[in-house]
Amino acid sequence: MSKPATDIPIPFSVSFMAGAVAGISEILTMYPLDVVKTRVQLQDNTAKGVDRYNGMVDCFRKIIKNEGFSRLYRGIAAPIMMEAPKRATKFAANDEWGKIWRNVFGQEKMTQGLSVLTGASAGATESFVVVPFELVKIRLQDKASKYTGMADVVKHIVKTDGVLGMYTGLESTLWRHIAWNAGYFGIIHQVKGALPKAESKKGAMVNDLIAGSIGGTVGTILNTPFDVVKSRIQNTVKVPGVTPKYNWTVPAVATVAREEGFGALYKGFVPKVLRLGPGGGILLVVFTAVIDTWKKTQVTA
């Protein structure tokens, strides 16, 4: 008798592979929005004239006009290399932490609270994987960047700050990923429970797209302030004997709000949510499709 596909346990390696495929699919589709988001976030009150971006559309226009269309894909090698381990870690860690927390709290199935806790735990785990890649990406995306490529960034950072310099911004990255994943996986659980049960494969895909997109939007609302200061922290070149203006997350958030207004903590929000809202849906749809395909190969007569 064949074993129902829904009852087949998913190994860590399969979750990891599915997350990797989902991540690469999302980054190839949405990367230009990430470049624009970073540019807007790095901009402070000193930017003037052609260096001043008045929103997402203006930033797109000026990059293409002044630097060429290809600049929208500047630094994509780092995130492509990052997306496989990053998204793979996200989904695989979420599955593994889900098992751990269900055992700790004696729950057979996930609840809303466990989904938030599991997502936060997965986000913290993911942070340790992504920091070096994020650091390289931010340095390359900056308009003032003089680096010739990924290897040049790594060489410069290691030379000036040592190997641990590749983990500049770890603390702010932890805040960013904990907030996003808690919101993303928590909302997915809630939305899926509220949606009508899918009666077909297409219906299930639509439900995943809706839940993932809403989850991505909520996660983005929660983590954008941390993302803004993370970009500032990672783009700061350390000077011996000088304390960086942007150093730790909470003081940096307070500094940006005080000097530029609360709204500055949501700089780059529009391109970010346009990427991670639909991007969250793409992630969930592709991840689920890969898992379902694997399950079909495991069903035996």
mmCIF file of C-alpha atoms in Angstrom:
data_model
loop_
_atom_site.group_PDB
_atom_site.id
_atom_site.type_symbol
_atom_site.label_atom_id
_atom_site.label_comp_id
_atom_site.label_asym_id
_atom_site.label_seq_id
_atom_site.Cartn_x
_atom_site.Cartn_y
_atom_site.Cartn_z
ATOM 1 C CA MET A 1 0.000 0.000 0.000
ATOM 2 C CA SER A 2 1.428 3.384 -0.930
ATOM 3 C CA LYS A 3 2.267 5.873 1.789
ATOM 4 C CA PRO A 4 0.428 9.227 1.460
ATOM 5 C CA ALA A 5 2.830 11.939 0.290
ATOM 6 C CA THR A 6 1.632 14.282 3.041
ATOM 7 C CA ASP A 7 2.790 11.809 5.708
ATOM 8 C CA ILE A 8 6.363 11.536 4.465
ATOM 9 C CA PRO A 9 8.851 13.256 6.827
ATOM 10 C CA ILE A 10 11.072 15.797 5.098
ATOM 11 C CA PRO A 11 14.819 15.299 5.702
ATOM 12 C CA PHE A 12 16.964 18.342 6.514
ATOM 13 C CA SER A 13 18.865 17.909 3.239
ATOM 14 C CA VAL A 14 15.661 18.129 1.186
ATOM 15 C CA SER A 15 14.464 21.259 3.015
ATOM 16 C CA PHE A 16 17.914 22.749 2.468
ATOM 17 C CA MET A 17 17.822 21.980 -1.267
ATOM 18 C CA ALA A 18 14.278 23.340 -1.676
ATOM 19 C CA GLY A 19 15.193 26.534 0.137
ATOM 20 C CA ALA A 20 18.233 26.982 -2.092
ATOM 21 C CA VAL A 21 16.174 26.659 -5.286
ATOM 22 C CA ALA A 22 13.545 29.049 -3.904
ATOM 23 C CA GLY A 23 16.164 31.622 -2.924
ATOM 24 C CA ILE A 24 17.916 31.693 -6.281
ATOM 25 C CA SER A 25 14.560 31.984 -8.082
ATOM 26 C CA GLU A 26 13.625 34.977 -5.943
ATOM 27 C CA ILE A 27 16.936 36.840 -6.239
ATOM 28 C CA LEU A 28 17.102 36.557 -10.025
ATOM 29 C CA THR A 29 13.609 38.016 -10.257
ATOM 30 C CA MET A 30 13.849 40.798 -7.674
ATOM 31 C CA TYR A 31 17.502 41.910 -7.379
ATOM 32 C CA PRO A 32 17.243 45.418 -8.986
ATOM 33 C CA LEU A 33 14.777 46.402 -6.260
ATOM 34 C CA ASP A 34 17.383 45.406 -3.664
ATOM 35 C CA VAL A 35 19.994 47.676 -5.292
ATOM 36 C CA VAL A 36 17.566 50.613 -5.239
ATOM 37 C CA LYS A 37 16.591 49.848 -1.640
ATOM 38 C CA THR A 38 20.209 49.879 -0.496
ATOM 39 C CA ARG A 39 21.004 53.124 -2.336
ATOM 40 C CA VAL A 40 18.071 54.906 -0.712
ATOM 41 C CA GLN A 41 18.944 53.534 2.736
ATOM 42 C CA LEU A 42 22.571 54.694 2.524
ATOM 43 C CA GLN A 43 21.492 58.226 1.618
ATOM 44 C CA ASP A 44 21.570 60.724 4.484
ATOM 45 C CA ASN A 45 20.853 64.451 4.685
ATOM 46 C CA THR A 46 24.155 65.385 3.020
ATOM 47 C CA ALA A 47 23.138 63.990 -0.403
ATOM 48 C CA LYS A 48 22.463 66.786 -2.925
ATOM 49 C CA GLY A 49 21.687 67.223 -6.638
ATOM 50 C CA VAL A 50 22.212 64.162 -8.819
ATOM 51 C CA ASP A 51 23.311 62.240 -5.724
ATOM 52 C CA ARG A 52 19.920 62.799 -4.099
ATOM 53 C CA TYR A 53 17.236 60.172 -4.699
ATOM 54 C CA ASN A 54 13.640 61.355 -4.327
ATOM 55 C CA GLY A 55 12.141 57.918 -3.959
ATOM 56 C CA MET A 56 12.276 54.578 -5.738
ATOM 57 C CA VAL A 57 11.381 55.705 -9.271
ATOM 58 C CA ASP A 58 13.870 58.599 -9.159
ATOM 59 C CA CYS A 59 16.569 56.231 -7.938
ATOM 60 C CA PHE A 60 15.872 53.761 -10.763
ATOM 61 C CA ARG A 61 15.920 56.587 -13.308
ATOM 62 C CA LYS A 62 19.183 58.123 -12.086
ATOM 63 C CA ILE A 63 21.003 54.802 -11.852
ATOM 64 C CA ILE A 64 20.043 53.837 -15.400
ATOM 65 C CA LYS A 65 20.730 57.335 -16.809
ATOM 66 C CA ASN A 66 24.011 58.049 -15.014
ATOM 67 C CA GLU A 67 25.484 54.586 -14.501
ATOM 68 C CA GLY A 68 23.838 52.302 -17.035
ATOM 69 C CA PHE A 69 21.233 49.545 -16.733
ATOM 70 C CA SER A 70 23.829 46.946 -15.770
ATOM 71 C CA ARG A 71 24.451 48.837 -12.525
ATOM 72 C CA LEU A 72 21.108 47.504 -11.294
ATOM 73 C CA TYR A 73 22.807 44.110 -11.135
ATOM 74 C CA ARG A 74 25.990 45.406 -9.498
ATOM 75 C CA GLY A 75 27.093 43.015 -6.761
ATOM 76 C CA ILE A 76 24.664 40.248 -7.745
ATOM 77 C CA ALA A 77 27.392 37.586 -7.544
ATOM 78 C CA ALA A 78 27.509 37.931 -3.757
ATOM 79 C CA PRO A 79 23.750 37.527 -3.214
ATOM 80 C CA ILE A 80 23.521 34.679 -5.739
ATOM 81 C CA MET A 81 26.220 32.874 -3.781
ATOM 82 C CA MET A 82 24.419 33.878 -0.593
ATOM 83 C CA GLU A 83 20.846 33.066 -1.604
ATOM 84 C CA ALA A 84 21.354 29.308 -1.807
ATOM 85 C CA PRO A 85 22.758 28.904 1.729
ATOM 86 C CA LYS A 86 20.656 31.804 3.079
ATOM 87 C CA ARG A 87 17.221 30.633 1.968
ATOM 88 C CA ALA A 88 18.198 27.003 2.402
ATOM 89 C CA THR A 89 19.152 27.743 5.995
ATOM 90 C CA LYS A 90 15.957 29.768 6.496
ATOM 91 C CA PHE A 91 13.560 26.976 5.533
ATOM 92 C CA ALA A 92 15.622 24.067 6.829
ATOM 93 C CA ALA A 93 16.228 25.811 10.160
ATOM 94 C CA ASN A 94 12.541 26.691 10.382
ATOM 95 C CA ASP A 95 11.635 23.016 9.970
ATOM 96 C CA GLU A 96 14.230 21.873 12.504
ATOM 97 C CA TRP A 97 13.404 24.578 15.080
ATOM 98 C CA GLY A 98 9.726 23.710 14.629
ATOM 99 C CA LYS A 99 10.456 20.129 15.688
ATOM 100 C CA ILE A 100 12.522 21.330 18.653
ATOM 101 C CA TRP A 101 9.931 23.818 19.962
ATOM 102 C CA ARG A 102 7.024 21.394 19.482
ATOM 103 C CA ASN A 103 8.916 18.878 21.630
ATOM 104 C CA VAL A 104 9.801 21.515 24.239
ATOM 105 C CA PHE A 105 6.200 22.669 24.613
ATOM 106 C CA GLY A 106 4.610 19.254 24.056
ATOM 107 C CA GLN A 107 2.664 20.283 20.944
ATOM 108 C CA GLU A 108 1.905 17.892 18.094
ATOM 109 C CA LYS A 109 1.119 20.681 15.619
ATOM 110 C CA MET A 110 2.345 24.218 15.089
ATOM 111 C CA THR A 111 0.449 27.063 16.759
ATOM 112 C CA GLN A 112 0.568 30.788 16.044
ATOM 113 C CA GLY A 113 2.936 31.407 18.958
ATOM 114 C CA LEU A 114 5.216 28.509 18.009
ATOM 115 C CA SER A 115 5.310 29.720 14.406
ATOM 116 C CA VAL A 116 6.563 33.145 15.534
ATOM 117 C CA LEU A 117 9.121 31.607 17.920
ATOM 118 C CA THR A 118 10.275 29.129 15.277
ATOM 119 C CA GLY A 119 10.627 31.867 12.660
ATOM 120 C CA ALA A 120 12.640 34.035 15.037
ATOM 121 C CA SER A 121 14.939 31.113 15.828
ATOM 122 C CA ALA A 122 15.397 30.368 12.122
ATOM 123 C CA GLY A 123 16.166 34.043 11.491
ATOM 124 C CA ALA A 124 18.869 34.077 14.141
ATOM 125 C CA THR A 125 20.398 30.920 12.656
ATOM 126 C CA GLU A 126 20.254 32.380 9.144
ATOM 127 C CA SER A 127 22.060 35.561 10.248
ATOM 128 C CA PHE A 128 25.344 33.780 10.895
ATOM 129 C CA VAL A 129 25.344 32.470 7.321
ATOM 130 C CA VAL A 130 24.514 35.717 5.527
ATOM 131 C CA VAL A 131 26.577 38.444 7.247
ATOM 132 C CA PRO A 132 29.772 38.154 5.130
ATOM 133 C CA PHE A 133 27.754 38.068 1.893
ATOM 134 C CA GLU A 134 25.586 41.000 2.983
ATOM 135 C CA LEU A 135 28.679 43.000 3.875
ATOM 136 C CA VAL A 136 30.223 42.460 0.438
ATOM 137 C CA LYS A 137 26.925 43.240 -1.291
ATOM 138 C CA ILE A 138 26.427 46.528 0.590
ATOM 139 C CA ARG A 139 29.969 47.700 -0.166
ATOM 140 C CA LEU A 140 29.492 46.955 -3.887
ATOM 141 C CA GLN A 141 26.010 48.515 -4.133
ATOM 142 C CA ASP A 142 27.096 51.872 -2.692
ATOM 143 C CA LYS A 143 27.346 54.508 -5.450
ATOM 144 C CA ALA A 144 30.710 55.649 -4.074
ATOM 145 C CA SER A 145 32.099 52.102 -4.203
ATOM 146 C CA LYS A 146 35.599 51.866 -5.712
ATOM 147 C CA TYR A 147 35.867 48.103 -5.375
ATOM 148 C CA THR A 148 36.481 46.083 -8.533
ATOM 149 C CA GLY A 149 34.494 43.086 -7.361
ATOM 150 C CA MET A 150 33.775 40.610 -4.556
ATOM 151 C CA ALA A 151 37.369 39.484 -4.116
ATOM 152 C CA ASP A 152 38.565 43.097 -3.847
ATOM 153 C CA VAL A 153 36.024 43.826 -1.092
ATOM 154 C CA VAL A 154 37.014 40.738 0.893
ATOM 155 C CA LYS A 155 40.726 41.489 0.462
ATOM 156 C CA HIS A 156 40.294 45.065 1.689
ATOM 157 C CA ILE A 157 38.151 44.124 4.703
ATOM 158 C CA VAL A 158 40.447 41.319 5.840
ATOM 159 C CA LYS A 159 43.509 43.546 5.385
ATOM 160 C CA THR A 160 42.088 46.454 7.401
ATOM 161 C CA ASP A 161 39.844 44.713 9.957
ATOM 162 C CA GLY A 162 41.021 41.105 10.037
ATOM 163 C CA VAL A 163 38.985 37.990 9.285
ATOM 164 C CA LEU A 164 36.402 38.904 11.936
ATOM 165 C CA GLY A 165 35.816 42.104 9.993
ATOM 166 C CA MET A 166 33.745 39.989 7.614
ATOM 167 C CA TYR A 167 31.189 39.782 10.420
ATOM 168 C CA THR A 168 30.741 43.538 10.728
ATOM 169 C CA GLY A 169 27.052 44.171 11.341
ATOM 170 C CA LEU A 170 26.281 40.749 12.840
ATOM 171 C CA GLU A 171 24.283 42.227 15.701
ATOM 172 C CA SER A 172 22.124 44.385 13.414
ATOM 173 C CA THR A 173 21.695 41.448 11.029
ATOM 174 C CA LEU A 174 20.401 39.341 13.912
ATOM 175 C CA TRP A 175 17.777 41.992 14.697
ATOM 176 C CA ARG A 176 16.816 42.226 11.009
ATOM 177 C CA HIS A 177 16.438 38.497 10.394
ATOM 178 C CA ILE A 178 14.739 37.669 13.688
ATOM 179 C CA ALA A 179 12.100 40.351 13.022
ATOM 180 C CA TRP A 180 11.510 39.360 9.379
ATOM 181 C CA ASN A 181 11.332 35.611 9.914
ATOM 182 C CA ALA A 182 9.123 35.903 12.991
ATOM 183 C CA GLY A 183 6.690 38.027 11.006
ATOM 184 C CA TYR A 184 6.960 35.933 7.828
ATOM 185 C CA PHE A 185 6.458 32.451 9.256
ATOM 186 C CA GLY A 186 4.017 33.654 11.929
ATOM 187 C CA ILE A 187 1.769 35.339 9.366
ATOM 188 C CA ILE A 188 1.994 32.416 6.930
ATOM 189 C CA HIS A 189 0.608 30.137 9.649
ATOM 190 C CA GLN A 190 -2.242 32.538 10.405
ATOM 191 C CA VAL A 191 -3.160 33.341 6.798
ATOM 192 C CA LYS A 192 -3.093 29.713 5.665
ATOM 193 C CA GLY A 193 -5.484 28.870 8.495
ATOM 194 C CA ALA A 194 -7.858 31.640 7.398
ATOM 195 C CA LEU A 195 -7.836 30.848 3.657
ATOM 196 C CA PRO A 196 -10.348 28.383 2.155
ATOM 197 C CA LYS A 197 -8.890 24.899 1.843
ATOM 198 C CA ALA A 198 -7.384 24.375 -1.598
ATOM 199 C CA GLU A 199 -9.179 21.794 -3.728
ATOM 200 C CA SER A 200 -6.508 21.592 -6.418
ATOM 201 C CA LYS A 201 -2.780 21.995 -6.994
ATOM 202 C CA LYS A 202 -3.401 25.402 -8.551
ATOM 203 C CA GLY A 203 -5.486 26.438 -5.547
ATOM 204 C CA ALA A 204 -2.720 25.359 -3.165
ATOM 205 C CA MET A 205 -0.218 27.404 -5.170
ATOM 206 C CA VAL A 206 -2.471 30.478 -5.022
ATOM 207 C CA ASN A 207 -2.838 30.042 -1.252
ATOM 208 C CA ASP A 208 0.938 29.787 -0.867
ATOM 209 C CA LEU A 209 1.427 32.890 -3.007
ATOM 210 C CA ILE A 210 -1.100 34.878 -0.958
ATOM 211 C CA ALA A 211 0.212 33.690 2.419
ATOM 212 C CA GLY A 212 3.856 34.169 1.448
ATOM 213 C CA SER A 213 3.260 37.632 0.003
ATOM 214 C CA ILE A 214 1.382 38.819 3.088
ATOM 215 C CA GLY A 215 4.037 37.247 5.308
ATOM 216 C CA GLY A 216 6.805 38.946 3.345
ATOM 217 C CA THR A 217 5.015 42.302 3.631
ATOM 218 C CA VAL A 218 4.529 42.029 7.402
ATOM 219 C CA GLY A 219 8.111 40.857 7.892
ATOM 220 C CA THR A 220 9.313 43.871 5.908
ATOM 221 C CA ILE A 221 7.257 46.300 7.993
ATOM 222 C CA LEU A 222 8.790 44.840 11.153
ATOM 223 C CA ASN A 223 12.417 44.715 10.064
ATOM 224 C CA THR A 224 12.991 47.772 7.843
ATOM 225 C CA PRO A 225 14.346 50.036 10.646
ATOM 226 C CA PHE A 226 16.909 47.346 11.487
ATOM 227 C CA ASP A 227 17.726 46.950 7.801
ATOM 228 C CA VAL A 228 18.352 50.686 7.404
ATOM 229 C CA VAL A 229 20.870 50.821 10.254
ATOM 230 C CA LYS A 230 22.430 47.518 9.165
ATOM 231 C CA SER A 231 23.186 49.048 5.783
ATOM 232 C CA ARG A 232 24.733 52.094 7.469
ATOM 233 C CA ILE A 233 26.781 49.973 9.883
ATOM 234 C CA GLN A 234 28.097 47.664 7.163
ATOM 235 C CA ASN A 235 28.982 50.539 4.851
ATOM 236 C CA THR A 236 31.027 52.324 7.536
ATOM 237 C CA VAL A 237 34.791 51.976 7.072
ATOM 238 C CA LYS A 238 36.377 51.710 10.495
ATOM 239 C CA VAL A 239 39.066 54.214 11.475
ATOM 240 C CA PRO A 240 41.453 53.197 14.299
ATOM 241 C CA GLY A 241 40.682 55.074 17.501
ATOM 242 C CA VAL A 242 37.387 56.481 16.191
ATOM 243 C CA THR A 243 34.002 55.155 17.306
ATOM 244 C CA PRO A 244 31.775 54.753 14.229
ATOM 245 C CA LYS A 245 28.649 56.914 14.100
ATOM 246 C CA TYR A 246 26.626 53.807 13.353
ATOM 247 C CA ASN A 247 27.906 51.017 15.578
ATOM 248 C CA TRP A 248 25.164 49.190 17.507
ATOM 249 C CA THR A 249 21.585 48.706 16.333
ATOM 250 C CA VAL A 250 19.422 50.381 18.989
ATOM 251 C CA PRO A 251 21.641 53.509 19.346
ATOM 252 C CA ALA A 252 21.859 53.702 15.536
ATOM 253 C CA VAL A 253 18.070 53.551 15.237
ATOM 254 C CA ALA A 254 17.826 56.395 17.759
ATOM 255 C CA THR A 255 20.476 58.426 15.884
ATOM 256 C CA VAL A 256 18.711 58.108 12.527
ATOM 257 C CA ALA A 257 15.321 58.988 14.060
ATOM 258 C CA ARG A 258 16.760 62.000 15.899
ATOM 259 C CA GLU A 259 18.799 63.423 13.003
ATOM 260 C CA GLU A 260 16.598 62.529 10.027
ATOM 261 C CA GLY A 261 13.161 61.908 11.499
ATOM 262 C CA PHE A 262 11.274 58.675 12.203
ATOM 263 C CA GLY A 263 10.380 58.303 8.538
ATOM 264 C CA ALA A 264 14.077 57.854 7.716
ATOM 265 C CA LEU A 265 13.915 54.456 9.444
ATOM 266 C CA TYR A 266 11.724 53.372 6.550
ATOM 267 C CA LYS A 267 13.985 54.607 3.776
ATOM 268 C CA GLY A 268 13.897 52.176 0.898
ATOM 269 C CA PHE A 269 10.664 50.639 2.186
ATOM 270 C CA VAL A 270 8.789 50.781 -1.130
ATOM 271 C CA PRO A 271 11.366 48.878 -3.225
ATOM 272 C CA LYS A 272 12.022 46.577 -0.273
ATOM 273 C CA VAL A 273 8.353 45.648 0.211
ATOM 274 C CA LEU A 274 7.830 45.366 -3.551
ATOM 275 C CA ARG A 275 10.629 42.841 -3.535
ATOM 276 C CA LEU A 276 9.973 40.933 -0.314
ATOM 277 C CA GLY A 277 6.179 40.984 -0.465
ATOM 278 C CA PRO A 278 5.864 39.158 -3.791
ATOM 279 C CA GLY A 279 9.307 37.664 -3.143
ATOM 280 C CA GLY A 280 7.972 36.023 0.006
ATOM 281 C CA GLY A 281 5.228 34.489 -2.101
ATOM 282 C CA ILE A 282 7.719 33.272 -4.708
ATOM 283 C CA LEU A 283 9.860 31.732 -1.966
ATOM 284 C CA LEU A 284 6.964 29.780 -0.473
ATOM 285 C CA VAL A 285 5.567 28.647 -3.842
ATOM 286 C CA VAL A 286 8.932 27.415 -5.161
ATOM 287 C CA PHE A 287 9.887 25.825 -1.824
ATOM 288 C CA THR A 288 6.564 23.971 -1.638
ATOM 289 C CA ALA A 289 6.798 22.881 -5.296
ATOM 290 C CA VAL A 290 10.264 21.395 -4.778
ATOM 291 C CA ILE A 291 9.156 19.596 -1.598
ATOM 292 C CA ASP A 292 6.033 18.235 -3.328
ATOM 293 C CA THR A 293 8.099 17.023 -6.284
ATOM 294 C CA TRP A 294 10.467 15.211 -3.927
ATOM 295 C CA LYS A 295 7.560 13.649 -2.032
ATOM 296 C CA LYS A 296 6.117 12.238 -5.261
ATOM 297 C CA THR A 297 9.377 10.403 -5.908
ATOM 298 C CA GLN A 298 9.114 8.802 -2.453
ATOM 299 C CA VAL A 299 5.644 7.392 -2.824
ATOM 300 C CA THR A 300 5.925 3.676 -3.505
ATOM 301 C CA ALA A 301 3.281 1.238 -4.635
#
